[in-house]
Coordinates of C-alpha atoms in Angstrom, one line a residue:
M2 CA 108.2 -142.0 -90.2
N3 CA 108.5 -142.7 -86.5
P4 CA 105.1 -141.8 -85.1
T5 CA 106.7 -141.0 -81.7
T6 CA 108.9 -138.1 -83.0
D7 CA 106.7 -136.4 -85.6
K8 CA 105.1 -134.0 -83.1
Y9 CA 108.5 -132.7 -81.9
L10 CA 111.0 -130.3 -83.3
P11 CA 113.6 -132.5 -85.1
T12 CA 116.8 -133.2 -83.2
S13 CA 118.5 -135.3 -86.0
V14 CA 118.8 -135.2 -89.7
K15 CA 116.8 -138.4 -89.9
E16 CA 113.9 -136.7 -88.1
M17 CA 114.2 -133.7 -90.3
E18 CA 114.1 -135.7 -93.5
A19 CA 111.1 -137.7 -92.2
L20 CA 109.2 -134.4 -92.0
G21 CA 110.0 -133.8 -95.6
W22 CA 112.3 -130.9 -95.1
D23 CA 115.4 -130.3 -97.2
Y24 CA 116.6 -127.3 -95.2
V25 CA 116.2 -125.6 -91.8
D26 CA 115.5 -121.9 -91.1
V27 CA 116.8 -121.9 -87.6
V28 CA 118.9 -124.3 -85.5
L29 CA 118.7 -123.9 -81.7
F30 CA 121.5 -125.2 -79.4
S31 CA 120.5 -125.7 -75.8
G32 CA 122.5 -126.7 -72.7
D33 CA 119.4 -128.5 -71.4
A34 CA 117.8 -131.7 -72.6
Y35 CA 114.9 -131.1 -75.0
V36 CA 111.6 -131.2 -73.1
D37 CA 108.7 -130.0 -75.3
H38 CA 107.0 -128.1 -72.5
P39 CA 106.2 -124.4 -71.9
S40 CA 108.5 -124.4 -68.8
F41 CA 111.5 -125.0 -71.0
G42 CA 112.9 -122.0 -72.9
A43 CA 114.2 -123.8 -76.0
A44 CA 110.8 -125.4 -76.5
V45 CA 109.0 -122.0 -76.2
I46 CA 111.3 -120.3 -78.7
G47 CA 111.2 -123.3 -81.0
R48 CA 107.4 -123.5 -81.0
T49 CA 107.2 -119.7 -81.4
L50 CA 109.4 -119.8 -84.5
Q51 CA 107.4 -122.8 -85.8
A52 CA 104.2 -120.8 -85.5
L53 CA 105.8 -118.2 -87.8
G54 CA 106.0 -120.9 -90.4
L55 CA 109.7 -121.7 -90.0
N56 CA 111.5 -125.0 -90.1
V57 CA 113.2 -125.2 -86.7
A58 CA 115.6 -127.9 -85.5
I59 CA 117.0 -128.2 -82.0
V60 CA 120.3 -129.7 -80.8
P61 CA 120.0 -130.4 -77.1
Q62 CA 123.3 -130.6 -75.1
P63 CA 125.6 -130.8 -78.1
N64 CA 129.0 -132.6 -77.5
W65 CA 131.6 -129.8 -77.6
R66 CA 134.6 -132.1 -77.0
D67 CA 134.5 -134.5 -80.0
D68 CA 134.7 -133.8 -83.7
L69 CA 131.8 -131.4 -83.3
R70 CA 129.4 -133.4 -85.4
D71 CA 126.5 -132.1 -83.3
F72 CA 127.3 -128.6 -84.5
R73 CA 127.6 -129.7 -88.1
K74 CA 124.7 -132.1 -88.6
F75 CA 122.0 -129.6 -89.8
G76 CA 124.4 -127.6 -91.8
T77 CA 123.8 -123.9 -92.5
P78 CA 120.4 -122.6 -91.5
R79 CA 118.6 -120.1 -93.7
L80 CA 118.3 -117.4 -91.0
F81 CA 120.4 -118.0 -87.9
F82 CA 121.7 -120.2 -85.1
G83 CA 120.3 -119.7 -81.6
V84 CA 122.3 -120.6 -78.5
S85 CA 121.2 -120.9 -74.9
A86 CA 122.9 -122.2 -71.8
G87 CA 119.6 -123.5 -70.6
A88 CA 117.0 -122.7 -67.9
M89 CA 119.8 -121.8 -65.4
D90 CA 123.0 -120.0 -65.4
S91 CA 125.6 -122.7 -66.1
M92 CA 127.7 -121.8 -63.1
V93 CA 124.8 -122.1 -60.7
N94 CA 123.9 -125.3 -62.4
H95 CA 127.5 -126.7 -62.0
Y96 CA 128.7 -125.3 -58.6
T97 CA 127.5 -125.1 -55.0
A98 CA 127.7 -121.9 -52.9
A99 CA 131.0 -123.3 -51.7
R100 CA 132.2 -123.4 -55.3
R101 CA 132.3 -127.2 -55.2
K102 CA 131.3 -129.1 -58.4
R103 CA 127.8 -130.5 -58.3
H104 CA 127.4 -134.2 -58.9
D105 CA 124.1 -134.0 -60.8
D106 CA 122.3 -131.9 -63.3
A107 CA 118.5 -131.7 -63.1
Y108 CA 118.1 -130.7 -66.8
T109 CA 120.1 -133.7 -68.1
P110 CA 118.8 -137.3 -68.6
N111 CA 119.1 -139.3 -65.4
G112 CA 120.6 -136.2 -63.7
R113 CA 124.0 -136.9 -65.1
A114 CA 126.6 -134.1 -64.6
G115 CA 129.0 -132.9 -67.3
A116 CA 126.6 -132.7 -70.3
R117 CA 127.3 -129.0 -70.8
P118 CA 130.4 -126.9 -70.4
D119 CA 130.9 -123.9 -68.1
Y120 CA 129.5 -120.8 -69.9
P121 CA 127.8 -122.7 -72.8
T122 CA 126.8 -119.4 -74.4
I123 CA 130.4 -118.6 -75.0
V124 CA 131.6 -122.2 -75.9
Y125 CA 128.7 -123.0 -78.3
S126 CA 128.9 -119.6 -80.1
E127 CA 132.7 -119.8 -80.5
I128 CA 132.4 -123.3 -82.2
L129 CA 129.6 -122.1 -84.5
R130 CA 131.5 -118.9 -85.4
K131 CA 134.5 -121.0 -86.5
L132 CA 132.4 -123.5 -88.5
Y133 CA 130.0 -121.0 -90.0
P134 CA 131.7 -117.6 -90.1
G135 CA 129.0 -115.7 -91.9
V136 CA 125.9 -117.1 -90.2
P137 CA 124.1 -114.9 -87.6
I138 CA 124.2 -116.2 -84.0
I139 CA 121.6 -115.1 -81.5
A140 CA 122.0 -115.8 -77.8
G141 CA 119.2 -116.0 -75.2
G142 CA 118.3 -117.6 -72.0
I143 CA 119.1 -116.9 -68.4
E144 CA 122.9 -116.9 -68.7
A145 CA 123.0 -114.4 -71.6
S146 CA 120.2 -112.3 -70.1
M147 CA 121.7 -111.8 -66.7
R148 CA 125.2 -111.2 -68.1
R149 CA 124.2 -108.6 -70.6
L150 CA 126.3 -105.8 -69.0
S151 CA 129.4 -105.8 -66.7
H152 CA 128.7 -108.2 -63.9
Y153 CA 130.4 -109.9 -60.9
D154 CA 131.2 -113.6 -61.5
Y155 CA 131.3 -115.3 -58.1
W156 CA 133.0 -118.4 -59.5
Q157 CA 135.9 -116.5 -60.9
D158 CA 135.7 -113.8 -58.2
R159 CA 136.0 -111.0 -60.7
L160 CA 134.1 -108.4 -62.7
R161 CA 133.4 -109.8 -66.1
P162 CA 132.4 -107.7 -69.2
S163 CA 129.1 -108.1 -71.0
I164 CA 128.9 -111.6 -72.4
I165 CA 128.3 -110.1 -75.9
T166 CA 132.0 -109.0 -75.8
E167 CA 133.2 -112.5 -74.9
A168 CA 130.8 -114.6 -77.0
P169 CA 131.0 -114.0 -80.8
V170 CA 127.2 -113.6 -81.1
D171 CA 125.5 -110.9 -83.2
M172 CA 122.7 -110.3 -80.7
I173 CA 121.4 -111.2 -77.3
I174 CA 117.7 -111.5 -76.7
Y175 CA 117.1 -111.0 -73.0
G176 CA 114.1 -111.8 -70.9
M177 CA 111.1 -113.7 -72.3
G178 CA 111.9 -114.0 -76.0
E179 CA 108.7 -114.5 -78.0
K180 CA 108.2 -110.9 -79.1
P181 CA 111.8 -110.0 -79.9
I182 CA 112.5 -113.2 -81.8
S183 CA 109.4 -112.7 -83.8
E184 CA 110.4 -109.2 -84.7
L185 CA 113.9 -110.3 -85.6
V186 CA 112.5 -113.0 -88.0
R187 CA 110.3 -110.3 -89.6
R188 CA 113.2 -108.0 -90.1
L189 CA 115.5 -110.7 -91.5
G190 CA 112.6 -111.8 -93.7
K191 CA 112.5 -108.4 -95.3
G192 CA 116.1 -108.8 -96.3
E193 CA 117.8 -106.7 -93.5
N194 CA 121.3 -107.6 -92.5
I195 CA 121.8 -108.7 -88.9
A196 CA 124.7 -106.2 -88.7
T197 CA 122.4 -103.3 -89.2
I198 CA 119.6 -104.4 -86.8
H199 CA 120.3 -102.4 -83.7
D200 CA 116.9 -101.2 -82.4
I201 CA 114.7 -104.2 -81.6
P202 CA 113.3 -103.9 -78.1
Q203 CA 114.7 -106.4 -75.5
T204 CA 117.9 -107.0 -77.4
V205 CA 121.5 -106.4 -76.8
V206 CA 123.9 -105.5 -79.6
R207 CA 127.6 -104.7 -79.9
M208 CA 128.5 -101.4 -81.6
K209 CA 131.4 -99.1 -81.9
A210 CA 132.3 -97.0 -78.8
S211 CA 132.1 -93.9 -81.1
E212 CA 128.4 -94.6 -81.6
I213 CA 127.5 -94.0 -78.0
P214 CA 125.2 -90.9 -78.0
A215 CA 125.0 -88.1 -75.5
A216 CA 123.0 -88.8 -72.4
D217 CA 119.4 -87.7 -72.6
E218 CA 115.9 -88.7 -71.5
H219 CA 116.1 -91.8 -73.8
N220 CA 119.7 -92.8 -73.3
I221 CA 121.5 -93.6 -70.1
I222 CA 125.3 -93.9 -70.4
L223 CA 126.6 -96.3 -67.8
N224 CA 130.1 -96.2 -66.3
S225 CA 132.4 -98.1 -68.6
Y226 CA 133.5 -101.6 -67.9
E227 CA 137.1 -100.4 -67.5
R228 CA 136.1 -97.8 -65.0
C229 CA 134.0 -100.2 -63.1
R230 CA 136.9 -102.6 -62.8
S231 CA 139.0 -99.9 -61.2
D232 CA 136.3 -98.4 -59.0
K233 CA 133.6 -100.7 -57.4
R234 CA 131.4 -97.6 -56.6
L235 CA 130.9 -97.0 -60.3
Q236 CA 129.7 -100.6 -60.8
S237 CA 127.4 -100.2 -57.9
S238 CA 125.9 -97.0 -59.3
N239 CA 125.3 -98.7 -62.6
F240 CA 123.1 -101.3 -61.0
K241 CA 120.5 -98.9 -59.9
H242 CA 119.8 -97.8 -63.5
I243 CA 119.9 -101.4 -64.8
E244 CA 117.4 -102.6 -62.2
Q245 CA 115.1 -99.6 -62.6
Q246 CA 115.0 -99.9 -66.4
S247 CA 114.3 -103.7 -66.1
N248 CA 111.2 -102.9 -64.0
C249 CA 109.4 -100.3 -66.2
L250 CA 105.9 -100.7 -67.4
S251 CA 106.5 -98.6 -70.6
P252 CA 110.2 -98.6 -71.0
D253 CA 111.7 -96.2 -73.6
T254 CA 115.3 -95.8 -72.3
T255 CA 118.3 -97.4 -73.9
L256 CA 121.3 -98.3 -71.8
W257 CA 124.9 -97.9 -73.1
Q258 CA 128.1 -99.2 -71.7
Q259 CA 131.6 -98.8 -73.2
H260 CA 133.9 -101.8 -73.3
G261 CA 137.2 -100.6 -74.8
R262 CA 136.6 -100.0 -78.5
H263 CA 133.1 -101.4 -78.3
A264 CA 129.7 -100.1 -77.0
V265 CA 127.2 -102.5 -75.5
R266 CA 123.7 -101.3 -76.4
V267 CA 120.8 -102.6 -74.3
N268 CA 117.5 -101.7 -75.8
P269 CA 114.5 -101.3 -73.5
M270 CA 112.2 -104.2 -72.8
Y271 CA 108.9 -104.7 -74.5
A272 CA 105.8 -103.9 -72.5
P273 CA 104.4 -106.9 -70.6
L274 CA 102.6 -109.5 -72.7
S275 CA 98.8 -109.1 -72.8
T276 CA 96.6 -111.9 -71.7
E277 CA 96.0 -112.8 -75.3
E278 CA 99.7 -112.9 -76.1
T279 CA 100.5 -114.9 -73.0
D280 CA 97.7 -117.4 -74.0
A281 CA 99.2 -117.6 -77.5
S282 CA 102.5 -118.8 -76.1
F283 CA 101.1 -121.3 -73.6
D284 CA 98.7 -122.6 -76.2
L285 CA 101.3 -123.6 -78.7
P286 CA 101.2 -127.3 -79.6
Y287 CA 103.6 -128.6 -77.0
T288 CA 103.6 -132.4 -76.3
R289 CA 104.4 -131.5 -72.7
L290 CA 106.9 -134.5 -72.8
P291 CA 110.6 -135.1 -73.1
H292 CA 111.7 -136.0 -76.6
P293 CA 111.5 -139.8 -77.3
R294 CA 115.3 -139.9 -77.6
Y295 CA 115.3 -140.0 -73.8
Q296 CA 113.0 -143.0 -73.6
G297 CA 113.8 -145.0 -70.5
K298 CA 115.6 -142.1 -68.8
T299 CA 114.4 -139.6 -66.3
I300 CA 114.9 -135.8 -66.5
P301 CA 114.6 -134.6 -62.9
A302 CA 113.6 -131.0 -63.8
Y303 CA 110.8 -132.4 -65.9
E304 CA 109.6 -134.7 -63.2
M305 CA 109.1 -131.7 -60.9
I306 CA 106.7 -130.0 -63.3
R307 CA 105.2 -132.7 -65.4
H308 CA 101.7 -132.4 -63.8
S309 CA 102.0 -128.7 -62.9
I310 CA 100.4 -125.6 -64.5
C311 CA 102.0 -122.1 -64.7
L312 CA 99.3 -119.5 -64.4
H313 CA 101.4 -116.3 -65.0
R314 CA 104.8 -114.8 -65.6
G315 CA 106.6 -112.0 -63.7
C316 CA 107.0 -111.1 -60.1
F317 CA 106.6 -107.8 -58.3
G318 CA 108.2 -109.0 -55.0
G319 CA 111.6 -107.6 -56.0
C320 CA 113.6 -109.8 -53.6
S321 CA 117.2 -108.6 -53.6
F322 CA 118.7 -112.0 -54.3
C323 CA 116.3 -113.0 -57.1
T324 CA 116.5 -112.5 -60.9
I325 CA 112.9 -113.2 -61.8
S326 CA 111.9 -109.6 -62.3
A327 CA 115.1 -108.9 -64.3
H328 CA 114.2 -111.7 -66.6
Q329 CA 110.4 -112.0 -66.7
G330 CA 109.6 -108.4 -65.5
K331 CA 108.0 -106.9 -62.5
F332 CA 104.5 -106.7 -64.1
I333 CA 102.4 -109.8 -64.2
A334 CA 101.4 -111.4 -67.5
S335 CA 98.5 -113.7 -66.7
R336 CA 96.8 -116.3 -68.7
S337 CA 93.1 -116.4 -69.2
K338 CA 91.1 -119.0 -67.2
A339 CA 90.2 -120.7 -70.5
S340 CA 93.8 -121.2 -71.5
I341 CA 94.6 -122.5 -68.0
M342 CA 91.7 -125.0 -68.1
R343 CA 92.8 -126.2 -71.5
E344 CA 96.1 -127.1 -70.1
V345 CA 94.6 -128.7 -67.0
E346 CA 92.5 -130.9 -69.4
A347 CA 95.7 -131.9 -71.2
V348 CA 97.4 -132.8 -67.9
T349 CA 94.5 -134.9 -66.7
G350 CA 94.6 -136.7 -70.0
M351 CA 98.2 -137.8 -69.6
P352 CA 98.6 -141.6 -69.2
D353 CA 100.5 -141.3 -65.9
F354 CA 98.2 -138.8 -64.3
K355 CA 96.8 -140.1 -61.0
G356 CA 94.5 -137.3 -60.1
Y357 CA 97.0 -134.8 -58.5
I358 CA 98.1 -131.5 -60.0
S359 CA 101.5 -130.9 -58.4
D360 CA 101.3 -127.1 -58.7
L361 CA 98.9 -124.3 -59.8
G362 CA 101.4 -121.5 -59.6
G363 CA 104.0 -119.2 -61.1
P364 CA 107.2 -117.4 -60.0
S365 CA 105.2 -116.4 -56.9
A366 CA 102.2 -118.6 -56.5
N367 CA 99.6 -115.9 -55.6
M368 CA 100.2 -113.0 -58.0
Y369 CA 97.9 -114.2 -60.7
G370 CA 95.9 -111.4 -62.3
M371 CA 97.4 -108.7 -60.0
G372 CA 98.8 -105.3 -60.9
G373 CA 98.3 -101.6 -60.4
K374 CA 94.8 -100.2 -59.8
D375 CA 95.9 -97.1 -61.8
T376 CA 98.3 -98.1 -64.5
N377 CA 99.2 -94.4 -65.1
I378 CA 100.8 -94.5 -61.7
C379 CA 102.6 -97.7 -62.6
A380 CA 103.9 -96.1 -65.8
K381 CA 105.8 -93.6 -63.8
C382 CA 107.0 -95.9 -61.1
L383 CA 110.6 -97.1 -60.8
R384 CA 110.2 -99.1 -57.5
P385 CA 111.8 -102.5 -57.9
S386 CA 109.2 -104.0 -55.5
C387 CA 105.5 -103.5 -55.1
L388 CA 105.7 -105.1 -51.6
H389 CA 108.8 -103.6 -50.0
P390 CA 109.3 -101.6 -47.8
K391 CA 105.5 -101.9 -47.6
P392 CA 102.8 -102.9 -50.0
C393 CA 102.1 -100.2 -52.6
P394 CA 98.7 -98.6 -52.0
N395 CA 98.1 -98.7 -55.8
L396 CA 98.5 -102.5 -55.8
N397 CA 95.4 -104.7 -56.5
N398 CA 95.9 -107.8 -54.4
D399 CA 92.5 -109.3 -54.9
H400 CA 92.8 -113.1 -54.7
R401 CA 89.3 -113.8 -56.0
P402 CA 90.4 -114.6 -59.6
L403 CA 92.9 -117.1 -58.3
L404 CA 90.3 -118.7 -56.0
E405 CA 88.0 -119.1 -59.0
I406 CA 90.7 -121.1 -60.8
Y407 CA 91.4 -123.2 -57.7
R408 CA 87.8 -124.1 -57.4
E409 CA 87.2 -124.8 -61.1
V410 CA 90.2 -127.1 -61.2
N411 CA 89.1 -128.9 -58.0
A412 CA 85.6 -129.4 -59.5
M413 CA 87.0 -131.4 -62.4
P414 CA 86.1 -135.1 -62.0
A415 CA 89.6 -136.2 -62.9
V416 CA 91.3 -134.0 -60.3
K417 CA 91.5 -135.4 -56.8
K418 CA 93.6 -132.5 -55.5
A419 CA 95.5 -129.6 -56.8
F420 CA 98.5 -128.6 -54.8
I421 CA 100.3 -125.2 -54.7
G422 CA 104.0 -126.0 -55.0
S423 CA 105.2 -122.6 -55.9
G424 CA 106.3 -120.1 -53.2
V425 CA 103.4 -118.2 -51.6
R426 CA 103.8 -114.5 -50.7
Y427 CA 101.9 -114.5 -47.4
D428 CA 102.7 -110.8 -47.1
L429 CA 100.7 -110.2 -50.3
A430 CA 97.7 -112.2 -49.1
M431 CA 97.7 -110.5 -45.7
A432 CA 98.2 -106.9 -46.9
P433 CA 95.2 -104.7 -46.2
A434 CA 93.5 -104.0 -49.6
G435 CA 91.5 -101.0 -48.6
S436 CA 88.3 -102.9 -49.3
K437 CA 86.4 -105.1 -46.9
T438 CA 85.3 -107.4 -49.7
V439 CA 88.8 -108.0 -50.9
D440 CA 90.2 -108.4 -47.4
E441 CA 87.6 -111.0 -46.7
A442 CA 88.4 -112.8 -50.0
N443 CA 92.0 -112.8 -49.2
R444 CA 91.3 -114.3 -45.8
S445 CA 89.3 -117.0 -47.6
Y446 CA 92.3 -117.5 -49.9
C447 CA 94.6 -118.2 -47.0
E448 CA 92.1 -120.7 -45.5
E449 CA 91.4 -122.4 -48.8
L450 CA 95.1 -122.6 -49.6
I451 CA 96.0 -124.2 -46.2
A452 CA 92.9 -126.4 -46.0
H453 CA 92.8 -127.8 -49.5
H454 CA 96.0 -127.2 -51.5
V455 CA 98.8 -128.3 -49.2
S456 CA 100.4 -131.7 -49.5
G457 CA 101.1 -131.8 -45.7
R458 CA 103.9 -129.2 -45.8
L459 CA 103.5 -125.6 -46.9
K460 CA 106.8 -124.0 -47.9
V461 CA 107.1 -120.2 -47.3
A462 CA 110.2 -118.0 -47.4
P463 CA 110.8 -115.5 -44.6
E464 CA 114.5 -115.9 -45.4
H465 CA 115.7 -114.5 -42.1
T466 CA 114.5 -113.5 -38.6
E467 CA 116.5 -110.2 -38.1
S468 CA 114.9 -107.0 -39.3
H469 CA 117.9 -105.3 -40.8
V470 CA 118.8 -108.4 -42.8
V471 CA 115.3 -108.9 -44.3
H472 CA 115.2 -105.2 -45.1
L473 CA 118.2 -105.7 -47.3
M474 CA 116.6 -108.7 -48.8
R475 CA 113.4 -106.7 -49.5
K476 CA 111.4 -109.2 -47.5
P477 CA 108.8 -108.5 -44.8
D478 CA 109.7 -108.4 -41.1
F479 CA 109.7 -111.8 -39.4
T480 CA 106.9 -110.7 -37.1
L481 CA 104.6 -111.2 -40.1
F482 CA 105.6 -114.9 -40.2
Y483 CA 104.3 -115.3 -36.7
K484 CA 100.9 -113.9 -37.8
F485 CA 100.8 -116.2 -40.8
R486 CA 101.8 -119.2 -38.5
D487 CA 98.9 -118.3 -36.3
I488 CA 96.5 -118.4 -39.3
F489 CA 98.1 -121.7 -40.5
D490 CA 97.6 -123.3 -37.0
A491 CA 94.1 -122.0 -36.7
V492 CA 93.1 -123.4 -40.1
N493 CA 94.7 -126.8 -39.2
R494 CA 92.7 -126.9 -36.0
K495 CA 89.5 -125.9 -37.7
H496 CA 89.8 -128.6 -40.4
G497 CA 91.4 -131.3 -38.2
L498 CA 94.7 -131.3 -40.1
R499 CA 98.2 -131.9 -38.9
Q500 CA 100.3 -130.0 -41.5
Q501 CA 103.7 -128.4 -41.2
L502 CA 104.8 -124.9 -42.1
I503 CA 108.3 -125.2 -43.7
P504 CA 110.3 -121.9 -43.8
Y505 CA 113.2 -121.2 -46.1
F506 CA 116.2 -119.3 -44.6
I507 CA 119.4 -117.9 -46.1
S508 CA 122.8 -117.5 -44.4
S509 CA 125.6 -115.1 -45.3
H510 CA 123.4 -112.7 -47.1
P511 CA 124.8 -109.1 -47.3
G512 CA 124.2 -107.3 -44.0
C513 CA 124.1 -110.6 -42.1
R514 CA 126.7 -111.1 -39.4
E515 CA 127.4 -114.2 -37.3
A516 CA 125.5 -112.7 -34.4
D517 CA 122.4 -112.4 -36.6
M518 CA 122.6 -116.1 -37.4
A519 CA 123.0 -116.8 -33.7
Q520 CA 119.8 -114.9 -33.1
L521 CA 118.1 -116.8 -36.0
A522 CA 119.1 -120.1 -34.3
A523 CA 117.7 -118.9 -30.9
T524 CA 114.4 -117.8 -32.6
T525 CA 113.9 -121.0 -34.6
R526 CA 114.9 -123.0 -31.5
Q527 CA 112.1 -121.4 -29.6
L528 CA 109.8 -122.2 -32.5
N529 CA 111.0 -125.8 -32.3
M530 CA 112.0 -125.7 -35.9
H531 CA 114.6 -128.2 -37.2
L532 CA 115.4 -126.3 -40.3
E533 CA 115.5 -128.2 -43.6
Q534 CA 115.1 -125.6 -46.4
V535 CA 118.3 -123.6 -45.9
Q536 CA 121.0 -122.3 -48.2
D537 CA 124.2 -120.3 -48.1
F538 CA 123.8 -117.1 -50.2
T539 CA 125.1 -117.6 -53.7
P540 CA 125.9 -114.4 -55.7
T541 CA 124.4 -114.6 -59.2
P542 CA 124.7 -112.0 -61.9
M543 CA 122.3 -109.0 -61.9
T544 CA 120.8 -109.1 -58.5
L545 CA 121.0 -106.3 -55.9
S546 CA 122.4 -108.8 -53.3
T547 CA 125.2 -109.7 -55.7
E548 CA 126.1 -106.1 -56.4
I549 CA 126.3 -105.4 -52.6
Y550 CA 128.3 -108.6 -52.1
Y551 CA 130.9 -107.6 -54.7
T552 CA 131.1 -103.9 -54.0
G553 CA 130.3 -103.7 -50.3
I554 CA 128.0 -100.8 -51.2
H555 CA 124.3 -100.5 -51.4
P556 CA 123.5 -99.1 -54.9
Y557 CA 120.5 -97.1 -53.7
T558 CA 122.0 -95.5 -50.6
G559 CA 125.7 -95.5 -51.2
E560 CA 126.2 -96.9 -47.7
K561 CA 128.7 -99.6 -46.9
V562 CA 127.3 -103.0 -46.1
Y563 CA 129.1 -105.8 -44.2
C564 CA 129.4 -109.0 -46.3
A565 CA 130.7 -112.4 -45.3
T566 CA 132.9 -113.3 -48.3
D567 CA 135.4 -115.9 -47.2
S568 CA 134.7 -119.5 -46.6
K569 CA 135.4 -119.5 -42.9
A570 CA 133.0 -116.6 -42.2
K571 CA 130.3 -118.2 -44.4
E572 CA 130.6 -121.6 -42.6
A573 CA 130.6 -119.8 -39.2
Q574 CA 127.2 -118.4 -40.2
R575 CA 125.8 -121.6 -41.8
Q576 CA 126.5 -123.8 -38.7
Y577 CA 123.7 -122.0 -36.8
F578 CA 121.1 -123.6 -39.0
F579 CA 121.9 -126.9 -37.4
W580 CA 121.8 -126.1 -33.7
Y581 CA 120.0 -129.4 -33.2
D582 CA 123.0 -131.4 -34.5
R583 CA 124.8 -132.6 -31.3
E584 CA 128.1 -132.8 -33.2
R585 CA 127.9 -129.0 -33.8
T586 CA 127.0 -128.1 -30.2
A587 CA 130.6 -127.5 -29.0
S588 CA 131.5 -125.5 -32.0
I589 CA 128.4 -123.3 -31.8
M590 CA 128.9 -122.7 -28.1
Q591 CA 132.5 -121.7 -28.7
S592 CA 131.5 -119.3 -31.5
L593 CA 128.9 -117.7 -29.3
R594 CA 131.5 -117.0 -26.7
K595 CA 133.9 -115.6 -29.3
I596 CA 131.3 -113.1 -30.7
G597 CA 130.2 -112.1 -27.2
R598 CA 126.8 -113.7 -27.3
S599 CA 127.1 -116.2 -24.5
D600 CA 123.6 -115.1 -23.4
L601 CA 122.2 -117.1 -26.3
I602 CA 123.7 -120.4 -25.2
A603 CA 120.9 -121.0 -22.7
Q604 CA 118.3 -120.2 -25.4
I605 CA 119.7 -122.4 -28.0
F606 CA 120.8 -125.2 -25.7
P607 CA 118.4 -125.0 -22.7
R608 CA 119.2 -127.4 -19.8
K609 CA 116.8 -130.2 -19.4
K610 CA 114.8 -130.3 -16.2
P611 CA 115.2 -133.4 -14.0
G612 CA 113.3 -136.3 -15.6
Q613 CA 112.7 -134.4 -18.9
R614 CA 113.3 -136.4 -22.0
S615 CA 115.3 -135.1 -25.0
R616 CA 113.3 -134.1 -28.0

């Protein structure tokens, strides 16, 4: 047996036979390369199933264009096939905000593009259904999760139905899948037929339209797909229910949506994982490495996280353009310090480790161990964000548990420095806690973060400068960025550092007009910022921003919202990011005159005083 592959899930029949297996229970098909690491969904599900005593094989990036040998090689599994597009929606993976084809793929060896089709969930399941008509197919991952109900598809510029009506799968597991997949295995193991399993939490199933119940406290009947296609307001009103139910602490409400003769049933999510359950997932026997089949090749997404540690799941920021809470939940599932330190030990023992942890973070770096002070209040709450429009008074934002982890990791002899590479919510760290002790600890956190955990550049995400735009984004007012910048500069002076604060900004977000981008340019010019981390808003399924972009209506207020939807309007906004590019000066000045903001020309392009050098 090849000693380099025996610690991985088998990817070939030869590897399976070397393990002494003569059958497999589950075969997983993934649009990503196989990296045996807790940041890669296929590895998490595979290891979870393995821990249940199952023989699990994985087929990474199967070839869907040849004789389909990748889909045939393991034959018929005893329980089911699993399909996932990968760690990203395939269309985000393939296309830019301008709908241009990307030339690389971070989840493919050597970053090669073209290793997966558009909509792999549909393509893979169609192939499997034709080859194995009677075998259950279970879909999961970001693509299936975020497309579980009618949704706007930016790349086709149309409202698409639930993906379960387009992909011939028996069930979708949405969100983080350890608990639902384990329950499914238990039910199948008891002899239940997949066609009769309709009630597992955090799953989506296709039923008959006649089976839709009457609306009551445990069943919300959404507007049908057909009605949403003909009236965007109905699609908009659906989203409010979908988002609220995705953010419940103790969900018990089922969503139903009719699609012609079919009903799409979305069962409520499981409660957030406990610390013990979170530890159990992260402590599975991952090698933390790409499969040996990729020897000599580089997988860019892995290189980004190979020496990083994820401390928790979930995010209560509720940013309008983000899908994290819809997938991982609003409530934080944190690991124990012991589990984290075990993984740090594993990282420091890697042959290529040079003393630097690239990230001690999570979806938002500084939400570890946080949640409601009174969970009874949280159980009744439907707010999509604990930070917007202002921090919830019931939120515990004590950063001391996080500081303990930072300090314990830094104290390890093998660690020279641990960086925080994930995004930091400075509004969370700066929010008054109602306790002098916690407020002081949070100030210490900010100083320690800036002084000891930044690799010369700290990335933060104010996203925009204009108040009405950031309000739609569910982000704090830009005035808070000035306050954090003052803290950042003060800490740098105190410790003799010359570090940079790198802000992220978005153009063409719903509610943003060209004049708002012009003001952003003037503001960032005054701050002497040559912007690097910028992007044009890309509508992705199941975000508030996308629903507003498609419908032109805010789901929570019913008000109309301006959206830049055509390429000319989007480029007109994007150009203001690059006010410092001399080739754009004439175009920007012309645009400013056209929109009646000639007053900003002097702010963005101030005349040099005699003898003054250009910066």
